[in-house]
XYZ file of C-alpha atoms in Angstrom:
660
model
C 63.552 -210.220 -311.486
C 63.336 -211.978 -314.813
C 66.404 -213.472 -316.399
C 67.955 -211.294 -319.094
C 70.155 -212.837 -321.802
C 71.360 -210.463 -324.493
C 73.730 -211.448 -327.274
C 76.941 -209.447 -327.518
C 78.891 -209.294 -330.752
C 82.667 -209.719 -330.567
C 84.644 -208.057 -333.332
C 87.030 -210.336 -335.192
C 90.700 -209.565 -335.467
C 92.490 -210.235 -338.724
C 95.224 -212.878 -338.662
C 98.578 -211.185 -338.291
C 100.825 -213.655 -340.112
C 100.817 -216.903 -342.002
C 99.741 -219.615 -339.613
C 98.084 -217.194 -337.206
C 94.656 -218.009 -335.816
C 91.966 -215.771 -334.402
C 89.842 -216.591 -331.361
C 87.582 -214.650 -329.039
C 86.831 -214.588 -325.400
C 83.554 -216.456 -324.805
C 81.748 -213.439 -323.388
C 78.904 -213.662 -325.855
C 76.073 -213.174 -323.388
C 75.503 -210.929 -320.404
C 75.183 -212.699 -317.056
C 71.662 -213.697 -316.101
C 70.013 -211.461 -313.532
C 67.361 -212.335 -310.949
C 65.864 -210.196 -308.242
C 63.751 -210.918 -305.209
C 61.694 -208.543 -303.012
C 59.869 -209.276 -299.643
C 56.287 -208.183 -299.227
C 52.978 -209.286 -297.956
C 53.021 -212.168 -295.953
C 76.634 -213.337 -313.021
C 89.357 -221.336 -318.180
C 92.105 -221.759 -317.715
C 92.430 -224.045 -320.506
C 94.685 -226.975 -321.305
C 97.494 -224.779 -322.603
C 100.125 -223.471 -320.206
C 100.268 -219.800 -321.274
C 96.812 -218.210 -321.423
C 96.118 -214.505 -321.675
C 95.542 -213.482 -318.072
C 92.992 -210.717 -317.654
C 92.714 -209.067 -314.251
C 90.032 -206.534 -313.348
C 90.498 -204.254 -310.341
C 87.607 -202.119 -309.092
C 88.161 -198.759 -307.362
C 85.659 -196.813 -305.305
C 85.435 -193.066 -306.038
C 84.165 -191.435 -302.806
C 84.321 -187.934 -304.284
C 82.157 -188.961 -307.252
C 79.259 -191.109 -305.994
C 77.485 -193.040 -308.696
C 80.578 -194.195 -310.547
C 83.579 -196.480 -310.106
C 87.030 -196.695 -311.666
C 88.106 -199.903 -313.395
C 91.647 -201.027 -314.224
C 91.938 -203.962 -316.629
C 95.382 -205.544 -316.925
C 96.384 -208.180 -319.473
C 99.385 -210.496 -319.197
C 99.982 -211.505 -322.804
C 101.934 -214.619 -323.901
C 104.483 -214.322 -326.712
C 102.306 -216.279 -329.157
C 99.758 -213.428 -329.242
C 100.295 -211.054 -332.158
C 97.329 -208.703 -331.664
C 94.748 -208.002 -328.966
C 91.702 -205.740 -328.920
C 89.426 -204.757 -326.039
C 85.847 -203.491 -326.303
C 84.924 -201.499 -323.198
C 81.432 -201.556 -321.664
C 78.880 -199.019 -322.779
C 79.180 -195.857 -320.718
C 82.941 -196.073 -320.193
C 84.476 -192.603 -319.825
C 87.841 -190.998 -319.050
C 89.778 -193.828 -320.639
C 93.529 -193.833 -319.937
C 96.143 -196.235 -321.270
C 99.794 -196.285 -322.224
C 99.486 -199.641 -323.987
C 96.142 -199.455 -325.850
C 95.177 -197.079 -328.664
C 91.608 -196.064 -329.541
C 90.301 -197.472 -332.831
C 86.828 -197.415 -334.414
C 86.228 -200.941 -333.042
C 87.641 -200.590 -329.549
C 91.123 -200.324 -328.080
C 94.101 -201.946 -329.811
C 97.156 -203.255 -327.922
C 100.491 -201.734 -328.987
C 101.981 -205.202 -329.495
C 104.905 -204.801 -327.091
C 103.816 -203.694 -323.613
C 103.345 -206.624 -321.228
C 101.475 -206.429 -318.994
C 99.151 -204.028 -320.786
C 96.644 -201.952 -318.813
C 93.672 -199.734 -319.500
C 91.775 -197.600 -316.963
C 88.290 -196.126 -317.286
C 85.315 -194.883 -315.311
C 81.864 -196.528 -315.353
C 78.448 -195.501 -314.043
C 77.711 -197.666 -310.991
C 73.981 -197.127 -310.502
C 71.557 -199.481 -312.235
C 67.781 -199.261 -312.072
C 65.658 -202.243 -311.089
C 63.517 -203.420 -313.987
C 61.068 -206.135 -314.913
C 57.879 -207.376 -313.279
C 58.632 -208.069 -309.648
C 56.480 -209.987 -307.215
C 55.469 -208.617 -303.823
C 57.960 -210.953 -302.178
C 60.822 -209.188 -303.926
C 59.466 -205.658 -304.257
C 61.050 -202.638 -302.600
C 60.035 -199.009 -302.775
C 63.030 -197.442 -304.502
C 64.741 -197.527 -307.867
C 68.080 -199.314 -307.777
C 69.343 -202.857 -308.192
C 73.009 -201.744 -307.969
C 74.268 -198.465 -306.523
C 77.263 -196.418 -305.355
C 76.465 -194.091 -302.464
C 80.014 -192.798 -301.974
C 80.864 -194.488 -298.668
C 80.251 -197.879 -300.259
C 79.199 -199.376 -303.569
C 77.435 -202.578 -304.621
C 78.070 -203.057 -308.341
C 78.278 -205.559 -311.158
C 81.719 -206.521 -312.428
C 82.078 -204.963 -315.910
C 82.168 -207.262 -318.923
C 85.140 -206.532 -321.221
C 85.018 -208.295 -324.585
C 88.455 -209.324 -325.781
C 89.607 -210.586 -329.171
C 93.084 -211.695 -330.140
C 95.252 -213.207 -332.871
C 98.114 -215.575 -332.294
C 100.602 -217.918 -333.874
C 100.261 -221.586 -333.102
C 97.795 -224.481 -333.221
C 94.111 -223.687 -333.150
C 92.856 -223.231 -329.594
C 96.338 -223.027 -328.088
C 95.745 -219.540 -326.624
C 92.722 -218.833 -324.407
C 91.977 -216.381 -321.614
C 91.471 -216.459 -317.853
C 89.945 -213.735 -315.679
C 90.340 -212.684 -312.069
C 88.666 -209.833 -310.194
C 89.713 -207.930 -307.078
C 88.619 -204.835 -305.205
C 91.213 -202.122 -304.552
C 91.298 -201.557 -300.819
C 88.534 -202.985 -298.660
C 85.813 -204.997 -300.343
C 84.694 -208.408 -301.555
C 83.681 -209.997 -304.845
C 82.521 -213.304 -306.230
C 83.625 -212.328 -309.720
C 80.215 -211.142 -310.993
C 79.080 -208.791 -308.198
C 81.393 -206.732 -306.009
C 80.999 -204.779 -302.769
C 83.424 -201.861 -302.382
C 83.919 -200.775 -298.804
C 84.747 -202.179 -295.347
C 83.458 -205.750 -295.148
C 83.949 -209.030 -293.292
C 83.686 -212.406 -295.013
C 82.227 -215.614 -293.549
C 82.458 -219.016 -295.244
C 80.826 -222.434 -295.059
C 81.389 -225.595 -297.115
C 78.512 -227.975 -297.804
C 77.626 -230.501 -300.515
C 80.654 -229.647 -302.596
C 79.880 -225.920 -302.498
C 81.904 -223.134 -300.878
C 79.546 -220.439 -299.574
C 80.909 -216.962 -298.891
C 78.794 -214.348 -297.123
C 80.199 -210.820 -297.197
C 78.833 -208.600 -294.410
C 79.586 -204.886 -294.881
C 80.422 -202.617 -291.987
C 77.448 -200.477 -293.041
C 74.992 -203.417 -292.924
C 72.924 -204.437 -289.919
C 71.753 -208.018 -290.396
C 68.439 -209.341 -289.122
C 69.973 -212.816 -289.022
C 73.441 -213.854 -287.919
C 75.923 -214.798 -290.651
C 76.080 -218.288 -289.163
C 72.309 -218.775 -289.480
C 72.285 -217.538 -293.077
C 75.164 -219.802 -294.091
C 73.530 -222.705 -292.294
C 70.281 -222.088 -294.157
C 72.065 -221.948 -297.517
C 73.931 -225.161 -296.713
C 70.656 -226.880 -295.838
C 69.025 -225.625 -299.032
C 71.987 -226.938 -301.022
C 71.461 -230.374 -299.496
C 67.703 -230.441 -300.036
C 67.534 -229.052 -303.565
C 68.359 -232.031 -305.788
C 68.333 -230.380 -309.210
C 71.987 -230.500 -310.290
C 73.816 -227.343 -311.407
C 75.722 -226.807 -308.170
C 78.400 -224.125 -308.520
C 81.657 -224.802 -306.693
C 81.614 -221.286 -305.240
C 78.552 -219.238 -304.268
C 78.985 -215.645 -303.090
C 76.341 -213.608 -301.230
C 76.530 -210.118 -299.770
C 74.183 -208.645 -297.177
C 73.390 -205.261 -298.724
C 73.111 -202.185 -296.476
C 69.537 -200.976 -296.308
C 70.329 -197.250 -296.472
C 69.988 -196.948 -300.251
C 67.095 -196.382 -302.645
C 66.639 -200.072 -303.464
C 63.968 -201.177 -305.925
C 64.365 -204.857 -305.055
C 65.200 -206.876 -301.946
C 67.682 -209.166 -303.656
C 69.391 -209.902 -306.963
C 71.145 -212.985 -308.331
C 73.592 -212.075 -311.100
C 75.875 -214.142 -313.286
C 74.890 -217.581 -312.029
C 76.636 -217.784 -308.659
C 76.675 -214.280 -307.105
C 73.791 -212.588 -305.291
C 72.942 -209.829 -302.875
C 70.117 -209.773 -300.327
C 69.097 -206.838 -298.156
C 70.647 -207.243 -294.732
C 67.278 -206.999 -292.941
C 65.874 -210.037 -294.813
C 64.619 -212.715 -292.439
C 64.695 -216.481 -292.744
C 61.333 -217.040 -291.037
C 59.304 -215.914 -294.032
C 57.647 -218.032 -296.705
C 58.975 -215.378 -299.083
C 62.532 -216.188 -297.962
C 64.722 -213.955 -300.136
C 67.898 -215.832 -299.153
C 66.395 -219.055 -300.495
C 64.854 -217.318 -303.524
C 68.215 -216.032 -304.725
C 69.969 -219.307 -303.927
C 67.456 -221.207 -306.072
C 68.325 -218.881 -308.960
C 71.957 -220.003 -308.684
C 70.719 -223.558 -309.307
C 68.868 -222.674 -312.534
C 71.411 -223.293 -315.288
C 69.131 -222.889 -318.297
C 67.850 -220.013 -320.418
C 64.315 -219.736 -321.750
C 62.218 -218.585 -324.660
C 59.231 -216.341 -323.984
C 56.909 -219.294 -323.399
C 59.249 -220.838 -320.824
C 60.102 -217.584 -319.061
C 57.589 -218.110 -316.273
C 59.601 -221.020 -314.862
C 62.486 -218.896 -313.580
C 60.647 -216.826 -310.958
C 57.926 -219.426 -310.421
C 60.494 -222.036 -309.443
C 62.531 -219.648 -307.278
C 59.461 -218.390 -305.420
C 57.961 -221.864 -304.917
C 61.154 -223.453 -303.618
C 61.829 -220.428 -301.377
C 58.550 -221.223 -299.637
C 58.903 -225.014 -299.698
C 62.455 -224.925 -298.342
C 61.323 -222.535 -295.596
C 58.605 -225.038 -294.663
C 60.870 -228.090 -294.868
C 63.574 -226.489 -292.717
C 61.114 -225.364 -290.029
C 61.367 -221.623 -290.589
C 57.641 -221.244 -291.346
C 54.400 -223.092 -290.654
C 52.258 -224.802 -293.252
C 49.648 -222.049 -292.871
C 52.265 -219.397 -293.774
C 53.423 -221.507 -296.721
C 49.848 -221.994 -297.983
C 49.022 -218.313 -297.537
C 52.116 -217.411 -299.540
C 51.100 -219.615 -302.489
C 47.406 -218.693 -302.390
C 48.168 -215.162 -303.592
C 48.287 -216.637 -307.091
C 44.536 -217.295 -306.895
C 43.797 -213.564 -306.640
C 43.082 -211.000 -309.318
C 44.741 -209.778 -311.412
C 47.447 -212.477 -311.339
C 45.082 -215.442 -311.695
C 44.040 -214.350 -315.197
C 47.529 -214.618 -316.660
C 48.483 -217.305 -319.171
C 51.893 -218.306 -317.918
C 53.190 -219.446 -321.312
C 52.229 -216.041 -322.781
C 54.062 -213.214 -320.968
C 52.054 -210.610 -322.876
C 49.048 -211.605 -320.722
C 50.794 -211.091 -317.406
C 49.939 -208.385 -314.986
C 52.927 -207.370 -312.891
C 54.289 -210.314 -310.873
C 52.083 -213.017 -312.382
C 55.135 -215.214 -313.000
C 55.994 -214.961 -309.282
C 52.510 -215.398 -307.833
C 50.413 -217.544 -310.167
C 53.644 -219.143 -311.393
C 54.720 -220.411 -307.957
C 51.234 -221.745 -307.216
C 51.086 -223.621 -310.535
C 54.634 -224.999 -310.200
C 53.792 -226.169 -306.684
C 50.520 -227.838 -307.595
C 52.182 -229.655 -310.510
C 54.809 -230.787 -307.990
C 52.046 -232.185 -305.782
C 50.428 -233.992 -308.717
C 53.753 -235.502 -309.830
C 54.341 -236.845 -306.318
C 50.880 -238.393 -306.145
C 51.119 -239.940 -309.625
C 54.513 -241.530 -308.949
C 54.015 -242.639 -305.335
C 56.645 -240.070 -304.332
C 59.328 -241.495 -306.585
C 59.521 -238.213 -308.557
C 58.931 -234.491 -308.007
C 59.193 -231.246 -309.942
C 62.837 -231.198 -308.831
C 63.282 -233.966 -311.410
C 61.766 -231.652 -314.010
C 64.097 -228.825 -313.004
C 67.038 -231.221 -313.187
C 66.089 -232.092 -316.774
C 65.744 -228.431 -317.714
C 69.219 -227.818 -316.307
C 70.625 -230.376 -318.748
C 69.352 -228.480 -321.785
C 71.686 -226.329 -323.859
C 68.903 -224.792 -325.970
C 66.507 -222.228 -324.483
C 63.644 -223.914 -322.647
C 60.127 -223.560 -324.031
C 56.915 -224.336 -322.200
C 56.636 -227.406 -324.433
C 59.986 -228.551 -323.000
C 58.605 -228.133 -319.488
C 55.553 -230.228 -320.365
C 57.734 -232.899 -321.971
C 59.846 -233.108 -318.800
C 56.694 -233.429 -316.688
C 55.543 -236.295 -318.904
C 58.991 -237.895 -318.697
C 58.938 -238.054 -314.891
C 55.214 -238.729 -314.306
C 52.209 -239.514 -316.510
C 50.125 -238.217 -319.438
C 47.437 -237.122 -316.990
C 49.868 -234.893 -315.071
C 51.301 -233.535 -318.318
C 47.756 -232.634 -319.431
C 47.160 -230.983 -316.052
C 50.355 -228.935 -316.414
C 49.371 -227.864 -319.927
C 45.981 -226.733 -318.664
C 47.382 -224.415 -316.002
C 50.328 -223.046 -317.984
C 48.537 -222.621 -321.299
C 45.167 -221.215 -320.184
C 43.790 -218.648 -317.735
C 42.653 -221.354 -315.315
C 44.253 -221.378 -311.879
C 44.451 -224.158 -309.259
C 43.642 -223.664 -305.590
C 46.272 -223.807 -302.885
C 46.133 -227.284 -301.356
C 45.133 -228.077 -297.795
C 47.174 -229.452 -294.929
C 45.774 -232.979 -295.406
C 46.441 -232.822 -299.145
C 50.000 -231.718 -298.395
C 50.512 -234.623 -296.013
C 49.267 -237.090 -298.619
C 51.721 -235.888 -301.260
C 54.721 -234.565 -299.317
C 54.978 -236.842 -296.277
C 57.547 -239.119 -297.965
C 60.449 -237.783 -299.939
C 61.617 -239.771 -302.984
C 64.889 -241.662 -302.969
C 67.905 -239.438 -303.439
C 71.425 -240.705 -303.884
C 74.178 -238.478 -302.518
C 77.694 -239.206 -303.763
C 80.585 -238.298 -301.453
C 84.145 -238.717 -302.753
C 86.809 -239.537 -300.159
C 89.836 -239.625 -302.419
C 91.140 -239.847 -305.959
C 93.908 -242.377 -306.648
C 96.053 -241.863 -309.709
C 98.384 -244.608 -310.920
C 100.334 -245.211 -314.085
C 103.599 -244.471 -315.807
C 104.097 -241.003 -314.305
C 103.005 -241.278 -310.670
C 101.187 -243.279 -308.011
C 99.530 -240.746 -305.741
C 96.333 -240.127 -303.786
C 94.535 -236.764 -303.892
C 91.689 -235.199 -301.946
C 90.921 -232.826 -304.845
C 90.621 -234.035 -308.414
C 93.903 -233.486 -310.306
C 94.456 -233.137 -314.025
C 95.089 -236.563 -315.569
C 97.264 -237.579 -318.500
C 96.641 -240.202 -321.155
C 97.810 -243.604 -319.934
C 97.017 -243.000 -316.263
C 94.374 -244.877 -314.273
C 91.936 -242.961 -312.076
C 90.259 -244.658 -309.118
C 87.456 -242.683 -307.459
C 86.809 -243.906 -303.916
C 83.705 -242.762 -302.098
C 80.253 -243.626 -300.887
C 76.654 -243.330 -302.036
C 73.997 -242.523 -299.436
C 70.248 -242.596 -299.956
C 69.175 -239.544 -297.960
C 65.643 -239.639 -299.379
C 62.558 -241.219 -297.887
C 62.214 -244.338 -300.038
C 64.390 -247.178 -301.283
C 65.964 -246.665 -304.665
C 68.719 -247.687 -307.056
C 72.009 -245.867 -307.424
C 74.178 -245.845 -310.522
C 77.735 -244.503 -310.562
C 79.557 -244.207 -313.881
C 82.646 -242.958 -315.646
C 81.818 -241.723 -319.154
C 83.628 -240.133 -322.080
C 81.986 -238.405 -325.051
C 78.645 -239.965 -324.184
C 79.946 -243.530 -323.826
C 79.780 -245.168 -320.390
C 83.163 -246.775 -319.675
C 82.570 -248.283 -316.233
C 79.495 -248.655 -314.020
C 78.766 -249.497 -310.382
C 75.160 -249.941 -309.293
C 73.046 -251.208 -306.429
C 69.896 -250.599 -304.367
C 69.786 -248.724 -301.084
C 67.091 -248.395 -298.475
C 66.332 -244.948 -297.089
C 69.293 -243.811 -295.011
C 71.563 -246.635 -296.209
C 75.136 -246.074 -297.473
C 77.259 -248.147 -299.857
C 80.982 -247.912 -300.572
C 81.912 -247.442 -304.233
C 85.147 -247.451 -306.212
C 85.282 -246.645 -309.909
C 88.510 -247.084 -311.827
C 89.353 -246.464 -315.477
C 92.508 -246.078 -317.523
C 92.095 -242.940 -319.624
C 93.046 -243.606 -323.213
C 92.348 -240.276 -324.910
C 92.563 -236.592 -324.071
C 89.310 -234.794 -323.318
C 86.746 -234.435 -320.535
C 85.594 -237.540 -318.693
C 82.621 -237.418 -316.331
C 82.340 -239.251 -313.032
C 78.629 -239.343 -312.199
C 76.622 -240.693 -309.293
C 72.999 -239.682 -308.963
C 72.917 -235.982 -309.823
C 76.499 -235.338 -308.841
C 78.870 -235.073 -311.800
C 82.586 -234.360 -311.557
C 84.399 -233.434 -314.772
C 87.869 -234.958 -315.191
C 90.279 -233.065 -317.450
C 92.583 -235.465 -319.327
C 95.472 -234.125 -321.394
C 98.146 -235.569 -323.618
C 101.526 -235.719 -321.890
C 104.301 -233.561 -323.269
C 107.272 -234.830 -325.265
C 110.461 -235.877 -323.511
C 113.685 -234.081 -324.417
C 117.152 -235.557 -325.033
C 119.545 -233.873 -322.617
C 122.623 -235.985 -323.464
C 123.846 -238.503 -326.035
C 127.118 -240.431 -325.923
C 128.706 -243.541 -327.459
C 131.126 -246.047 -325.927
C 133.481 -245.625 -328.904
C 133.538 -243.151 -331.738
C 135.547 -245.292 -334.253
C 134.778 -248.881 -335.287
C 135.325 -251.182 -338.221
C 132.564 -251.421 -340.838
C 129.881 -253.848 -339.678
C 130.688 -253.375 -335.985
C 128.419 -251.762 -333.428
C 128.573 -248.928 -330.922
C 126.553 -248.600 -327.728
C 124.702 -245.299 -327.580
C 123.530 -243.934 -324.213
C 120.565 -241.566 -324.506
C 119.614 -239.429 -321.505
C 115.936 -238.478 -321.636
C 114.634 -235.643 -319.498
C 111.438 -233.758 -318.743
C 112.195 -230.085 -318.020
C 108.492 -229.092 -318.053
C 106.016 -228.950 -315.159
C 103.738 -231.632 -316.653
C 104.338 -235.348 -317.363
C 106.058 -236.261 -320.633
C 106.760 -239.371 -322.664
C 108.428 -240.534 -325.887
C 109.155 -242.249 -328.148
C 112.340 -240.616 -329.457
C 113.907 -241.801 -332.704
C 117.618 -242.710 -332.899
C 119.043 -242.151 -336.382
C 122.304 -243.036 -338.089
C 122.711 -240.692 -340.995
C 119.302 -240.470 -342.621
C 118.081 -243.867 -341.358
C 116.123 -244.560 -338.177
C 117.915 -247.405 -336.412
C 116.091 -247.528 -333.059
C 113.621 -245.789 -330.753
C 113.905 -245.101 -327.042
C 110.997 -244.393 -324.732
C 110.280 -243.236 -321.194
C 107.385 -241.860 -319.168
C 108.755 -239.081 -316.992
C 107.312 -237.016 -314.199
C 108.178 -233.294 -314.177
C 111.918 -232.806 -313.655
C 112.705 -236.513 -313.997
C 115.397 -238.130 -316.197
C 116.038 -241.628 -317.544
C 118.827 -243.256 -319.560
C 118.407 -245.762 -322.350
C 121.093 -247.780 -324.164
C 120.870 -249.030 -327.743
C 123.295 -251.018 -329.907
C 123.776 -249.430 -333.317
C 125.573 -251.237 -336.159
C 127.633 -249.082 -338.535
C 127.295 -250.975 -341.838
C 129.863 -249.289 -344.097
C 133.026 -247.262 -343.929
C 132.528 -243.553 -343.450
C 131.609 -240.852 -340.957
C 128.064 -240.831 -339.621
C 125.893 -238.519 -337.526
C 124.272 -240.584 -334.746
C 121.376 -238.484 -333.458
C 118.510 -238.552 -330.946
C 116.278 -235.541 -330.473
C 118.412 -232.405 -330.708
C 121.633 -234.192 -329.700
C 124.124 -235.869 -332.048
C 127.608 -237.389 -332.047
C 129.916 -238.454 -334.882
C 130.776 -242.118 -335.405
C 133.500 -243.215 -337.890
C 133.797 -246.677 -339.457
C 137.153 -247.713 -340.925
C 139.451 -244.913 -342.143
C 137.990 -241.634 -343.276
C 136.343 -243.581 -346.090
C 133.211 -242.357 -347.701
C 131.614 -239.599 -345.686
C 128.075 -240.663 -344.998
C 125.433 -238.766 -343.157
C 127.669 -235.740 -342.494
C 126.538 -232.612 -344.317
C 129.161 -231.326 -346.830
C 130.882 -234.683 -347.385
C 130.254 -236.782 -350.489
C 131.838 -238.763 -353.282
C 133.650 -235.733 -354.761
C 135.354 -235.030 -351.441
C 136.386 -238.661 -351.173
C 137.932 -238.589 -354.679
C 139.902 -235.466 -353.783
C 141.187 -237.227 -350.668
C 142.400 -240.185 -352.737
C 144.166 -237.887 -355.231
C 145.826 -235.998 -352.413
C 147.118 -239.241 -350.926
C 148.520 -240.326 -354.323
C 150.348 -237.007 -354.776
C 151.897 -237.306 -351.368
C 153.068 -240.852 -352.135
C 154.665 -239.679 -355.421
C 156.815 -236.965 -353.769
C 160.571 -237.745 -353.755
């Protein structure tokens, strides 16, 4: 199914008080959707108190075709107003903490947590031009049959106002199923289910198998196939978590599989791996497409998914070359061959799947031949995944030129911009182009070492760092391609490369690498090797607190000194550091500093000279003590004491002396 991206407006909330700021949940676009059908041979942020949104889905066995949704918000004290816009079709809304307004539902400002419950239609019709490999005979792409439901997680748009620095309040979201079920956060299955997991190439794969589903393949074989595809598809855009569900076949399905939201997908339970139209691979490829398109670039989404479904099936031994070639050759047939891929208005149904996969594949073959197998169309897909703007067909052609030659770019333009169609290549032609895979550098991290003023620790998972710490990434680079090549591993920040390690590896060779860098500013650093990038979150440490302040003597002669002992502490759950000013009266006389881990304390001593007679406030942070020089003298630095008070004191002393 074609990718759908529709803009959603988020209503602004007025600021509630001076200094308040208004932000909105970044839910501006619906999750992308992809479908596949077998046929002929969908932050937490740096601050510590986000709004926490939790969505719970309830099956309604007595009312098939709909589900109940409970949305609960945990709201930090900085938030002054919050508004929720429910999805279209929401009915039977109930809430004791939200009130209906013309623009949505307004929080009452006091209830925490605040909840709202509503009912949504569960059934969604399949739509779009679907290729024979993803076609089914029914109507639905999501459905609730009563005993079970396979649904999308509803998108609730949330706006809020708050007091505090800009960006200091954001939102996180979690999703669960009430009772038995499973969800990846974008798609959910409601009903009895068993989950199976596999980790590979930095990805956690979850396969949910419903009690009502009878699989053609074992869960182990499916997870193994997805893990192998993850290893072979070198295009970037790997999600940390990928969730699949094997959908029961006893529903009126219009498609054989759907990818939704970027990392969730369902595939009919009877889908087989030994097909060139491998629906498991087709939907997995969609999870690795991280770009959106304009109309002219739209063909790439299904063309790429369908081509790599077949190629991966061939490369992993599930199908023969003859089955692979037969699968692609459908694009040579009428009416699909007459489509202009860059002009969707010319497509007959499924042209982007059928002619598209043949064209993508033949460009892949030409790129390999032109570059002596040092580049493929996977390099083009990798470049498309780096784009933030919607991809046009001109962008595709530019990426082809970037990785190959003007002749191949001209060839690609010919078959994407005209009605011409290439022929499926022969076995000998395949051997000439595909027998050697290009170099591919795989980066495996063994550990992360963090050193600096707050801690010296080693982690297996990347921790949050704080300014002033040094990160050392220890791992290895392996060339698991078919040719020798160069690897480059870097640490970068805001586009600037801070440290680099490089070398050349023969096919199958491994090199040890260690990258270290002291982080000097808050923000996101990137550790990159080959096409593996790990984002490092670096934050400013918090401020230390003064938990105690004392002096060795509270009364001295003018010009003498006292020793002040300042106890610094860090009561927070993140590192903290100073400096903290020490003041005598209105003058700063010293600073004390410490870098403290959570819960740690430190003491610092400073010598402070009291220059003149009087009473002084010696302060550090929120703590203060009084120091007196000489007699009472002139009161200095103590609120309420001044020259007039001193004169009155002198007069009082004189009167006392004059008494008989």
